[in-house]
């Protein structure tokens, strides 16, 4: 797919690079998409900065260091033997140990994990902390499973995974379908196998090495980034209507912080559909939603019934008007047509809480409309940043206060914003946050790779 904002030479390079990547990695559409989005920014940059081409950095960065694939066998509550597949993609450890979440989702594929691991390399680089990129997970479906089934699955998964991870090697965390409960079971089994109280996983419970604010960090960080983007234009979040998707960890805390910053969040969504609450998801309604999704693991439809608002089955929220859009559910949930609808309805800023929720057409629509658009690798980096801070606290054997972690999180999000502005190509004052995040994330890793030589 050629880009109309690139020179003919850059487009030729992009086509050639992508056709090689697709040949080498067939049947991996999400991975192709994530690389294409990055290559659109990096190829023009490397045409001007030729040392990166001479060292074949983009070719090397799109090949993971290694991928571990393994069987996870476990027993359900009825004593049936169950078999799942799990992966850990160790993508790049040039600036620190592999770091990135674990996803449990019945439709998970290697293509999805490769896109997530690839994005994580750039995101972790942007945080300023010493973290490489990785991602893992399983096609295990936690929906409808008892706590004991989830425990047996996690214990079995860790019984293989423990030999591939470590505080200096690879440090997993949560993602879709992996929250506090799963992290505890995984860590308990690691500790039992290794007899070591290692900082080998983040998102831990507060009583055994977790950091205050890790639960809130991704959503809060995303709201801070949105605020930074708007303030850069002399505006702010206060008084604006926000269209949010998702109702999991990222969405709940993005809504909480956007409320605190004065916005009204009028939508949420889950796999069953979306709820539209024009008065705003706030106060006791937000507390109800947290209980519903974090504790009872129920359907969003219950929220709509409880508070008498509209629920639209099998729909996403993008047709609801608002100035801010914050997609926080999953990849490719916001298409080119959705982006056109949002632009028509007056959206001025989009911040991706999820990873790659906007498809390539959607990104192009926002760019052409000059909508402020923060890609996930910048806007949702607060989660992994506080994971990095959890590791720092574990290394020092102490815990920082909530205020201290929040202050550092705000500082990191401000720094990421500043780097995006510095590296984003500007045309009449417009900041291309996609290009800014890609180039800023790339340079740090690429320079380390060049320094290491041909490895
Ligand atoms: P959760 O599992 O807590 O929540 C996911 C939410 O998205 C749920 O509301 C879920 O619906 C919905 N969802 C998941 N898959 C689909 C789908 N295929 N179609 C429609 N809705 C879907 O995950 P998180 O909130 O942690 O993650 C959300 C996104 O944010 C992901 O892209 C993740 O990679 C990204 N992210 C997460 C970070 C973190 O720290 N947790 C950090 C950075 C990015 P339901 O309730 O029905 O399951
Ligand atoms: O996508 C992500 O950045 C995460 N799921 C968080 C990773 C982490 O290591 O905290």
Short mmCIF file of C-alpha atoms and ligand atoms in Angstrom, two decimals:
data_model
loop_
_atom_site.label_atom_id
_atom_site.label_comp_id
_atom_site.label_asym_id
_atom_site.label_seq_id
_atom_site.Cartn_x
_atom_site.Cartn_y
_atom_site.Cartn_z
CA UNK A 1 0.00 0.00 0.00
CA UNK A 2 1.94 3.13 -1.15
CA UNK A 3 1.66 6.23 0.99
CA UNK A 4 0.74 9.56 -0.61
CA UNK A 5 2.88 11.51 1.86
CA UNK A 6 6.17 9.80 0.89
CA UNK A 7 8.58 10.63 -1.92
CA UNK A 8 8.68 8.28 -4.94
CA UNK A 9 12.02 6.91 -3.70
CA UNK A 10 10.71 6.24 -0.19
CA UNK A 11 7.60 4.57 -1.61
CA UNK A 12 9.76 2.29 -3.79
CA UNK A 13 11.87 1.34 -0.76
CA UNK A 14 8.75 0.77 1.34
CA UNK A 15 7.18 -1.52 -1.28
CA UNK A 16 10.39 -3.51 -1.65
CA UNK A 17 10.89 -3.82 2.09
CA UNK A 18 7.29 -4.85 2.76
CA UNK A 19 7.16 -7.41 -0.02
CA UNK A 20 10.29 -9.10 1.41
CA UNK A 21 8.84 -9.02 4.92
CA UNK A 22 5.54 -10.51 3.74
CA UNK A 23 7.35 -13.28 1.82
CA UNK A 24 9.40 -14.16 4.90
CA UNK A 25 6.41 -14.02 7.26
CA UNK A 26 3.36 -15.30 5.37
CA UNK A 27 -0.09 -15.39 7.03
CA UNK A 28 0.82 -12.78 9.65
CA UNK A 29 -1.41 -9.81 8.74
CA UNK A 30 -1.18 -8.01 12.09
CA UNK A 31 2.61 -8.24 12.06
CA UNK A 32 2.72 -6.87 8.48
CA UNK A 33 0.44 -4.01 9.52
CA UNK A 34 2.51 -2.99 12.56
CA UNK A 35 5.74 -3.10 10.56
CA UNK A 36 4.18 -1.13 7.66
CA UNK A 37 3.11 1.64 10.04
CA UNK A 38 6.65 1.89 11.42
CA UNK A 39 8.37 1.53 8.04
CA UNK A 40 6.36 4.46 6.63
CA UNK A 41 8.17 6.69 9.14
CA UNK A 42 11.54 4.94 9.35
CA UNK A 43 12.32 4.49 5.65
CA UNK A 44 12.28 8.25 4.87
CA UNK A 45 14.40 8.76 8.01
CA UNK A 46 16.97 6.13 7.01
CA UNK A 47 17.17 7.53 3.47
CA UNK A 48 18.49 10.69 5.11
CA UNK A 49 20.51 8.93 7.84
CA UNK A 50 22.22 6.29 5.77
CA UNK A 51 24.24 4.61 8.52
CA UNK A 52 21.04 2.88 9.66
CA UNK A 53 20.56 1.47 6.14
CA UNK A 54 24.20 0.43 5.87
CA UNK A 55 23.77 -1.59 9.06
CA UNK A 56 20.44 -3.11 7.88
CA UNK A 57 18.85 -2.01 11.13
CA UNK A 58 15.21 -2.18 10.05
CA UNK A 59 15.75 -5.66 8.57
CA UNK A 60 17.33 -6.78 11.86
CA UNK A 61 14.70 -5.12 14.04
CA UNK A 62 11.86 -6.90 12.24
CA UNK A 63 13.33 -10.35 12.95
CA UNK A 64 12.70 -11.40 16.58
CA UNK A 65 15.72 -12.63 18.55
CA UNK A 66 13.79 -15.86 19.20
CA UNK A 67 10.30 -17.27 19.64
CA UNK A 68 9.50 -19.97 22.17
CA UNK A 69 6.39 -22.07 21.43
CA UNK A 70 5.15 -24.66 23.88
CA UNK A 71 2.23 -26.87 24.87
CA UNK A 72 0.32 -26.18 28.09
CA UNK A 73 -1.60 -29.18 29.39
CA UNK A 74 -3.93 -28.81 32.35
CA UNK A 75 -7.02 -30.36 33.93
CA UNK A 76 -10.41 -28.63 34.12
CA UNK A 77 -12.84 -28.91 37.04
CA UNK A 78 -14.45 -31.99 35.49
CA UNK A 79 -11.06 -33.75 35.25
CA UNK A 80 -10.91 -33.38 31.46
CA UNK A 81 -7.40 -33.01 30.06
CA UNK A 82 -7.11 -29.69 28.17
CA UNK A 83 -4.37 -28.60 25.78
CA UNK A 84 -3.42 -25.03 24.84
CA UNK A 85 -0.56 -23.42 22.97
CA UNK A 86 1.62 -20.68 24.48
CA UNK A 87 4.32 -18.43 23.07
CA UNK A 88 6.96 -16.01 24.27
CA UNK A 89 8.32 -13.74 21.55
CA UNK A 90 11.67 -12.33 22.69
CA UNK A 91 11.97 -9.56 20.16
CA UNK A 92 14.90 -7.31 21.00
CA UNK A 93 17.03 -6.91 24.15
CA UNK A 94 19.52 -4.31 22.94
CA UNK A 95 18.62 -1.68 25.54
CA UNK A 96 17.52 -3.95 28.40
CA UNK A 97 15.98 -7.33 29.29
CA UNK A 98 12.94 -8.34 27.23
CA UNK A 99 9.86 -6.74 28.77
CA UNK A 100 6.20 -6.97 27.81
CA UNK A 101 2.88 -8.48 28.73
CA UNK A 102 1.19 -11.85 28.47
CA UNK A 103 -2.18 -12.11 26.71
CA UNK A 104 -4.76 -14.85 27.24
CA UNK A 105 -7.29 -14.80 24.43
CA UNK A 106 -8.96 -17.63 22.57
CA UNK A 107 -8.21 -16.05 19.17
CA UNK A 108 -4.54 -15.28 19.95
CA UNK A 109 -2.09 -16.05 17.12
CA UNK A 110 1.64 -15.75 16.61
CA UNK A 111 0.97 -12.89 14.18
CA UNK A 112 -0.73 -10.88 16.96
CA UNK A 113 2.11 -11.59 19.39
CA UNK A 114 4.75 -10.61 16.83
CA UNK A 115 3.00 -7.29 16.18
CA UNK A 116 2.74 -6.68 19.93
CA UNK A 117 6.38 -7.62 20.56
CA UNK A 118 7.58 -5.42 17.70
CA UNK A 119 5.58 -2.41 18.97
CA UNK A 120 6.85 -3.06 22.49
CA UNK A 121 10.47 -2.54 21.39
CA UNK A 122 9.70 1.04 20.29
CA UNK A 123 7.38 1.75 23.23
CA UNK A 124 9.87 0.60 25.84
CA UNK A 125 12.59 2.64 24.18
CA UNK A 126 10.38 5.75 24.43
CA UNK A 127 9.88 5.31 28.19
CA UNK A 128 13.57 6.28 28.83
CA UNK A 129 13.93 3.12 30.99
CA UNK A 130 16.32 0.25 30.19
CA UNK A 131 13.83 -2.26 28.78
CA UNK A 132 13.93 -4.38 25.64
CA UNK A 133 10.77 -5.68 23.99
CA UNK A 134 8.90 -8.98 24.16
CA UNK A 135 5.38 -10.35 24.35
CA UNK A 136 3.74 -13.66 25.10
CA UNK A 137 0.54 -15.42 25.89
CA UNK A 138 -1.73 -18.29 25.11
CA UNK A 139 -4.89 -19.16 23.21
CA UNK A 140 -6.32 -20.16 26.62
CA UNK A 141 -9.75 -18.54 27.06
CA UNK A 142 -10.18 -17.36 30.65
CA UNK A 143 -13.88 -16.54 30.04
CA UNK A 144 -16.15 -18.79 32.08
CA UNK A 145 -13.27 -20.62 33.81
CA UNK A 146 -13.23 -21.06 37.58
CA UNK A 147 -10.40 -19.53 39.66
CA UNK A 148 -8.99 -23.03 40.20
CA UNK A 149 -8.96 -23.73 36.45
CA UNK A 150 -7.15 -20.46 35.81
CA UNK A 151 -4.70 -21.37 38.60
CA UNK A 152 -3.97 -24.81 37.14
CA UNK A 153 -3.49 -23.33 33.69
CA UNK A 154 -1.12 -20.60 34.98
CA UNK A 155 0.90 -23.12 37.01
CA UNK A 156 1.29 -25.38 34.00
CA UNK A 157 2.25 -22.49 31.73
CA UNK A 158 4.90 -21.26 34.18
CA UNK A 159 6.29 -24.79 34.58
CA UNK A 160 7.64 -24.40 31.04
CA UNK A 161 8.08 -20.62 30.86
CA UNK A 162 10.21 -20.24 34.01
CA UNK A 163 13.33 -21.52 32.25
CA UNK A 164 13.09 -18.80 29.58
CA UNK A 165 12.53 -15.75 31.80
CA UNK A 166 14.38 -14.02 34.64
CA UNK A 167 14.93 -10.56 36.13
CA UNK A 168 17.90 -9.96 33.82
CA UNK A 169 16.49 -11.96 30.89
CA UNK A 170 12.81 -11.41 30.29
CA UNK A 171 10.17 -9.88 32.58
CA UNK A 172 6.53 -10.54 31.62
CA UNK A 173 3.44 -8.67 32.89
CA UNK A 174 -0.31 -8.53 32.16
CA UNK A 175 -2.28 -7.68 29.04
CA UNK A 176 -5.74 -8.69 27.74
CA UNK A 177 -7.10 -11.51 29.92
CA UNK A 178 -4.14 -11.37 32.32
CA UNK A 179 -4.75 -9.28 35.43
CA UNK A 180 -3.93 -9.42 39.15
CA UNK A 181 -5.31 -12.97 39.59
CA UNK A 182 -3.28 -14.49 36.74
CA UNK A 183 -0.08 -12.62 37.68
CA UNK A 184 -0.33 -13.98 41.24
CA UNK A 185 -0.74 -17.58 40.10
CA UNK A 186 2.11 -17.25 37.58
CA UNK A 187 4.44 -15.65 40.13
CA UNK A 188 3.57 -18.17 42.85
CA UNK A 189 4.58 -21.02 40.57
CA UNK A 190 7.81 -19.29 39.45
CA UNK A 191 8.82 -18.76 43.08
CA UNK A 192 8.04 -22.38 43.92
CA UNK A 193 10.08 -23.72 41.01
CA UNK A 194 13.07 -21.41 41.45
CA UNK A 195 13.09 -20.87 45.21
CA UNK A 196 13.94 -17.24 44.40
CA UNK A 197 12.02 -14.08 45.18
CA UNK A 198 13.00 -12.53 41.86
CA UNK A 199 11.55 -9.43 40.22
CA UNK A 200 10.60 -11.62 37.28
CA UNK A 201 7.12 -10.35 36.58
CA UNK A 202 5.40 -6.97 37.07
CA UNK A 203 1.89 -6.03 38.03
CA UNK A 204 2.45 -8.00 41.23
CA UNK A 205 0.15 -7.63 44.25
CA UNK A 206 1.15 -4.88 46.68
CA UNK A 207 1.94 -7.35 49.47
CA UNK A 208 4.57 -9.18 47.44
CA UNK A 209 6.53 -6.56 45.51
CA UNK A 210 3.96 -4.76 43.34
CA UNK A 211 4.06 -1.02 42.78
CA UNK A 212 1.38 1.42 43.80
CA UNK A 213 -0.25 2.91 40.67
CA UNK A 214 0.64 0.01 38.31
CA UNK A 215 -3.05 -0.87 38.02
CA UNK A 216 -3.93 2.69 37.04
CA UNK A 217 -0.76 3.47 35.06
CA UNK A 218 -1.75 2.68 31.46
CA UNK A 219 -5.10 4.47 31.57
CA UNK A 220 -3.81 7.42 33.62
CA UNK A 221 -0.75 7.72 31.36
CA UNK A 222 -2.96 7.79 28.28
CA UNK A 223 -5.07 10.60 29.77
CA UNK A 224 -1.88 12.53 30.67
CA UNK A 225 -0.62 12.13 27.10
CA UNK A 226 -3.92 13.42 25.71
CA UNK A 227 -3.68 16.40 28.05
CA UNK A 228 -0.08 17.05 26.90
CA UNK A 229 -1.12 16.98 23.22
CA UNK A 230 -3.98 19.40 23.80
CA UNK A 231 -1.91 21.73 26.00
CA UNK A 232 0.70 21.86 23.25
CA UNK A 233 -2.06 23.42 21.10
CA UNK A 234 -3.08 25.81 23.89
CA UNK A 235 -6.14 23.69 24.73
CA UNK A 236 -6.99 21.05 27.38
CA UNK A 237 -9.15 18.04 28.23
CA UNK A 238 -11.45 20.03 30.56
CA UNK A 239 -15.03 20.33 29.31
CA UNK A 240 -14.60 17.88 26.40
CA UNK A 241 -16.64 14.77 25.62
CA UNK A 242 -14.61 11.56 25.33
CA UNK A 243 -15.58 8.47 23.36
CA UNK A 244 -13.86 5.51 25.04
CA UNK A 245 -13.86 1.87 23.94
CA UNK A 246 -13.17 -1.12 26.17
CA UNK A 247 -14.07 -1.60 29.82
CA UNK A 248 -11.00 -3.45 31.05
CA UNK A 249 -7.90 -2.30 32.90
CA UNK A 250 -6.86 0.41 30.45
CA UNK A 251 -10.34 1.80 29.73
CA UNK A 252 -11.45 1.96 33.39
CA UNK A 253 -8.47 4.04 34.50
CA UNK A 254 -8.41 6.20 31.36
CA UNK A 255 -12.03 7.07 32.19
CA UNK A 256 -11.14 7.74 35.84
CA UNK A 257 -8.30 10.15 35.00
CA UNK A 258 -10.18 11.86 32.13
CA UNK A 259 -13.03 12.49 34.61
CA UNK A 260 -10.53 14.02 37.07
CA UNK A 261 -9.19 16.24 34.29
CA UNK A 262 -12.71 17.54 33.62
CA UNK A 263 -13.83 15.49 30.60
CA UNK A 264 -17.11 13.58 30.30
CA UNK A 265 -16.64 9.96 29.15
CA UNK A 266 -19.89 8.89 27.54
CA UNK A 267 -19.13 5.40 26.19
CA UNK A 268 -17.51 2.06 27.05
CA UNK A 269 -17.55 -1.25 25.21
CA UNK A 270 -16.79 -4.95 25.53
CA UNK A 271 -16.94 -8.04 23.29
CA UNK A 272 -20.75 -7.92 23.41
CA UNK A 273 -21.32 -4.31 22.38
CA UNK A 274 -21.18 -0.72 23.59
CA UNK A 275 -22.94 1.36 26.22
CA UNK A 276 -23.77 5.04 25.66
CA UNK A 277 -24.25 7.06 28.85
CA UNK A 278 -24.62 10.74 27.84
CA UNK A 279 -24.39 11.91 31.49
CA UNK A 280 -20.94 10.41 31.82
CA UNK A 281 -19.47 7.28 33.40
CA UNK A 282 -18.42 8.72 36.74
CA UNK A 283 -18.64 8.42 40.55
CA UNK A 284 -20.81 5.49 41.68
CA UNK A 285 -21.38 4.48 38.05
CA UNK A 286 -17.63 4.07 37.45
CA UNK A 287 -17.33 2.13 40.74
CA UNK A 288 -20.15 -0.16 39.56
CA UNK A 289 -18.35 -0.68 36.24
CA UNK A 290 -15.08 -1.55 38.03
CA UNK A 291 -16.87 -4.13 40.21
CA UNK A 292 -18.69 -5.52 37.17
CA UNK A 293 -15.60 -5.93 34.98
CA UNK A 294 -12.71 -6.38 37.44
CA UNK A 295 -14.40 -8.50 40.13
CA UNK A 296 -17.53 -10.13 38.73
CA UNK A 297 -16.23 -10.38 35.10
CA UNK A 298 -19.75 -9.68 33.79
CA UNK A 299 -21.14 -8.14 30.60
CA UNK A 300 -21.34 -4.38 30.00
CA UNK A 301 -25.01 -4.80 29.20
CA UNK A 302 -25.58 -5.00 32.98
CA UNK A 303 -24.24 -1.45 33.33
CA UNK A 304 -26.74 -0.19 30.75
CA UNK A 305 -29.60 -2.00 32.51
CA UNK A 306 -28.55 -0.74 35.96
CA UNK A 307 -28.34 2.92 34.89
CA UNK A 308 -31.04 2.95 32.20
CA UNK A 309 -28.79 3.92 29.32
CA UNK A 310 -28.51 2.61 25.79
CA UNK A 311 -26.67 -0.64 24.98
CA UNK A 312 -25.99 -1.47 21.33
CA UNK A 313 -25.11 -5.12 20.83
CA UNK A 314 -22.16 -5.92 18.52
CA UNK A 315 -21.38 -2.23 17.98
CA UNK A 316 -18.36 -0.06 18.70
CA UNK A 317 -18.74 3.46 20.02
CA UNK A 318 -17.30 5.50 17.12
CA UNK A 319 -20.62 6.85 15.83
CA UNK A 320 -21.18 8.77 19.10
CA UNK A 321 -20.08 12.44 18.73
CA UNK A 322 -17.27 13.81 20.90
CA UNK A 323 -14.04 15.83 20.68
CA UNK A 324 -11.80 13.09 22.10
CA UNK A 325 -11.52 9.42 21.07
CA UNK A 326 -9.71 6.93 23.30
CA UNK A 327 -9.73 3.36 21.93
CA UNK A 328 -8.79 1.03 24.81
CA UNK A 329 -10.04 -2.46 23.84
CA UNK A 330 -8.07 -4.28 21.14
CA UNK A 331 -6.32 -4.12 17.76
CA UNK A 332 -8.13 -3.01 14.60
CA UNK A 333 -11.25 -1.82 16.37
CA UNK A 334 -11.24 1.57 14.59
CA UNK A 335 -11.35 1.47 10.76
CA UNK A 336 -10.95 4.12 8.08
CA UNK A 337 -14.74 4.53 7.94
CA UNK A 338 -14.93 4.87 11.73
CA UNK A 339 -12.20 7.53 11.55
CA UNK A 340 -14.19 9.43 8.88
CA UNK A 341 -17.28 9.32 11.12
CA UNK A 342 -15.28 10.61 14.10
CA UNK A 343 -13.78 13.42 12.01
CA UNK A 344 -17.23 14.36 10.64
CA UNK A 345 -18.55 14.47 14.22
CA UNK A 346 -15.82 16.89 15.33
CA UNK A 347 -13.10 14.76 16.95
CA UNK A 348 -9.97 16.83 17.58
CA UNK A 349 -7.66 14.35 19.35
CA UNK A 350 -7.25 10.57 19.48
CA UNK A 351 -5.07 8.74 22.03
CA UNK A 352 -4.64 4.98 21.67
CA UNK A 353 -4.88 3.24 25.04
CA UNK A 354 -4.87 -0.13 23.26
CA UNK A 355 -2.13 -1.46 20.97
CA UNK A 356 -2.84 -0.75 17.27
CA UNK A 357 -6.60 -0.17 17.71
CA UNK A 358 -6.63 2.06 14.62
CA UNK A 359 -5.99 0.36 11.28
CA UNK A 360 -3.72 1.90 8.62
CA UNK A 361 -6.65 3.49 6.74
CA UNK A 362 -7.83 5.06 9.99
CA UNK A 363 -4.36 6.50 10.69
CA UNK A 364 -4.27 8.00 7.17
CA UNK A 365 -7.76 9.54 7.60
CA UNK A 366 -6.70 11.21 10.87
CA UNK A 367 -3.45 12.44 9.30
CA UNK A 368 -5.24 13.96 6.32
CA UNK A 369 -7.78 15.62 8.64
CA UNK A 370 -4.87 16.92 10.78
CA UNK A 371 -6.45 15.33 13.85
CA UNK A 372 -4.06 15.04 16.78
CA UNK A 373 -3.31 11.32 16.81
CA UNK A 374 -1.19 9.61 19.48
CA UNK A 375 -0.23 6.03 18.57
CA UNK A 376 -0.35 3.37 21.30
CA UNK A 377 3.41 3.05 21.54
CA UNK A 378 3.48 6.61 22.90
CA UNK A 379 0.06 7.05 24.53
CA UNK A 380 -0.13 3.72 26.38
CA UNK A 381 3.54 3.54 27.44
CA UNK A 382 2.63 4.53 31.01
CA UNK A 383 1.80 0.92 31.87
CA UNK A 384 5.14 -0.55 30.95
CA UNK A 385 6.88 2.55 32.36
CA UNK A 386 5.41 1.88 35.82
CA UNK A 387 6.33 -1.80 35.34
CA UNK A 388 9.90 -0.52 34.91
CA UNK A 389 9.48 1.53 38.09
CA UNK A 390 8.22 -1.62 39.87
CA UNK A 391 11.47 -3.33 38.88
CA UNK A 392 13.48 -0.34 40.16
CA UNK A 393 11.68 -0.48 43.52
CA UNK A 394 12.23 -4.26 43.74
CA UNK A 395 15.94 -3.79 43.01
CA UNK A 396 16.19 -1.23 45.82
CA UNK A 397 13.98 -3.34 48.10
CA UNK A 398 11.68 -0.46 48.90
CA UNK A 399 8.30 0.94 47.86
CA UNK A 400 7.59 4.45 46.68
CA UNK A 401 4.43 6.33 47.65
CA UNK A 402 1.54 6.68 45.25
CA UNK A 403 2.41 10.36 44.79
CA UNK A 404 6.02 9.57 43.93
CA UNK A 405 5.08 6.97 41.31
CA UNK A 406 2.42 9.26 39.85
CA UNK A 407 4.88 12.13 39.61
CA UNK A 408 7.38 9.92 37.77
CA UNK A 409 4.64 8.62 35.48
CA UNK A 410 3.59 12.17 34.60
CA UNK A 411 7.23 13.09 33.98
CA UNK A 412 7.75 10.09 31.68
CA UNK A 413 4.58 10.85 29.68
CA UNK A 414 5.74 14.49 29.31
CA UNK A 415 9.15 13.31 28.10
CA UNK A 416 7.58 10.93 25.56
CA UNK A 417 5.37 13.77 24.33
CA UNK A 418 8.37 16.06 23.96
CA UNK A 419 10.28 13.39 22.00
CA UNK A 420 7.32 12.92 19.65
CA UNK A 421 7.20 16.67 19.05
CA UNK A 422 10.97 16.79 18.48
CA UNK A 423 11.00 13.95 15.96
CA UNK A 424 7.50 14.31 14.46
CA UNK A 425 7.69 15.81 11.00
CA UNK A 426 6.00 19.16 11.13
CA UNK A 427 4.16 20.88 8.39
CA UNK A 428 2.72 24.28 9.37
CA UNK A 429 2.95 23.42 13.07
CA UNK A 430 1.23 20.03 12.77
CA UNK A 431 2.89 17.32 14.88
CA UNK A 432 2.91 13.87 13.29
CA UNK A 433 2.98 11.85 16.52
CA UNK A 434 3.18 8.56 14.60
CA UNK A 435 6.41 9.56 12.87
CA UNK A 436 7.72 11.20 16.07
CA UNK A 437 7.15 8.10 18.21
CA UNK A 438 8.56 5.74 15.59
CA UNK A 439 11.72 7.72 14.91
CA UNK A 440 12.42 8.54 18.58
CA UNK A 441 11.84 4.91 19.61
CA UNK A 442 13.95 3.62 16.72
CA UNK A 443 17.05 5.79 17.19
CA UNK A 444 17.87 4.63 20.72
CA UNK A 445 17.60 0.92 19.87
CA UNK A 446 19.31 1.34 16.49
CA UNK A 447 22.30 3.17 18.00
CA UNK A 448 22.75 0.36 20.53
CA UNK A 449 22.58 -2.22 17.73
CA UNK A 450 25.21 -0.41 15.71
CA UNK A 451 27.45 -0.17 18.78
CA UNK A 452 27.19 -3.94 19.33
CA UNK A 453 28.42 -4.71 15.81
CA UNK A 454 27.09 -7.39 13.51
CA UNK A 455 25.08 -9.62 15.88
P1 LIG B 1 -8.46 -6.27 29.70
O1 LIG B 1 -8.53 -7.72 29.46
O2 LIG B 1 -8.44 -5.74 31.09
O3 LIG B 1 -9.68 -5.53 28.95
C1 LIG B 1 -9.86 -5.67 27.58
C2 LIG B 1 -11.14 -4.97 27.19
O4 LIG B 1 -11.27 -4.99 25.77
C3 LIG B 1 -12.38 -5.67 27.74
O5 LIG B 1 -13.41 -4.70 27.90
C4 LIG B 1 -12.72 -6.65 26.62
O6 LIG B 1 -14.07 -7.05 26.59
C5 LIG B 1 -12.38 -5.80 25.39
N1 LIG B 1 -11.98 -6.66 24.28
C6 LIG B 1 -10.96 -7.54 24.25
N2 LIG B 1 -10.92 -8.17 23.06
C7 LIG B 1 -11.94 -7.66 22.34
C8 LIG B 1 -12.41 -7.91 21.04
N3 LIG B 1 -11.82 -8.80 20.24
N4 LIG B 1 -13.48 -7.17 20.59
C9 LIG B 1 -14.08 -6.27 21.40
N5 LIG B 1 -13.67 -6.00 22.66
C10 LIG B 1 -12.61 -6.69 23.11
O7 LIG B 1 -7.19 -5.76 28.88
P2 LIG B 1 -6.40 -4.38 29.01
O8 LIG B 1 -7.35 -3.29 29.36
O9 LIG B 1 -5.21 -4.62 29.84
O10 LIG B 1 -5.89 -4.19 27.51
C11 LIG B 1 -6.61 -3.43 26.54
C12 LIG B 1 -5.67 -2.99 25.44
O11 LIG B 1 -4.64 -2.17 26.00
C13 LIG B 1 -4.94 -4.09 24.69
O12 LIG B 1 -4.72 -3.68 23.35
C14 LIG B 1 -3.59 -4.16 25.41
O13 LIG B 1 -2.59 -4.73 24.59
C15 LIG B 1 -3.36 -2.69 25.66
N6 LIG B 1 -2.41 -2.34 26.71
C16 LIG B 1 -2.54 -2.83 27.98
C17 LIG B 1 -1.65 -2.45 28.95
C18 LIG B 1 -1.80 -2.86 30.37
O14 LIG B 1 -1.00 -2.41 31.20
N7 LIG B 1 -2.78 -3.69 30.73
C19 LIG B 1 -0.50 -1.57 28.65
C20 LIG B 1 -0.51 -1.05 27.31
C21 LIG B 1 -1.42 -1.45 26.39
P3 LIG B 1 -14.61 -8.19 27.62
O15 LIG B 1 -14.77 -7.50 28.94
O16 LIG B 1 -15.91 -8.62 27.01
O17 LIG B 1 -13.57 -9.27 27.66
O1 LIG B 2 1.32 -3.50 26.00
C1 LIG B 2 1.90 -3.23 27.07
O2 LIG B 2 2.70 -2.29 27.16
C2 LIG B 2 1.58 -4.04 28.26
N1 LIG B 2 0.74 -4.92 28.19
C3 LIG B 2 2.32 -3.80 29.55
C4 LIG B 2 3.64 -4.49 29.54
C5 LIG B 2 4.40 -4.45 30.84
O3 LIG B 2 5.48 -5.07 30.86
O4 LIG B 2 3.97 -3.82 31.81
#
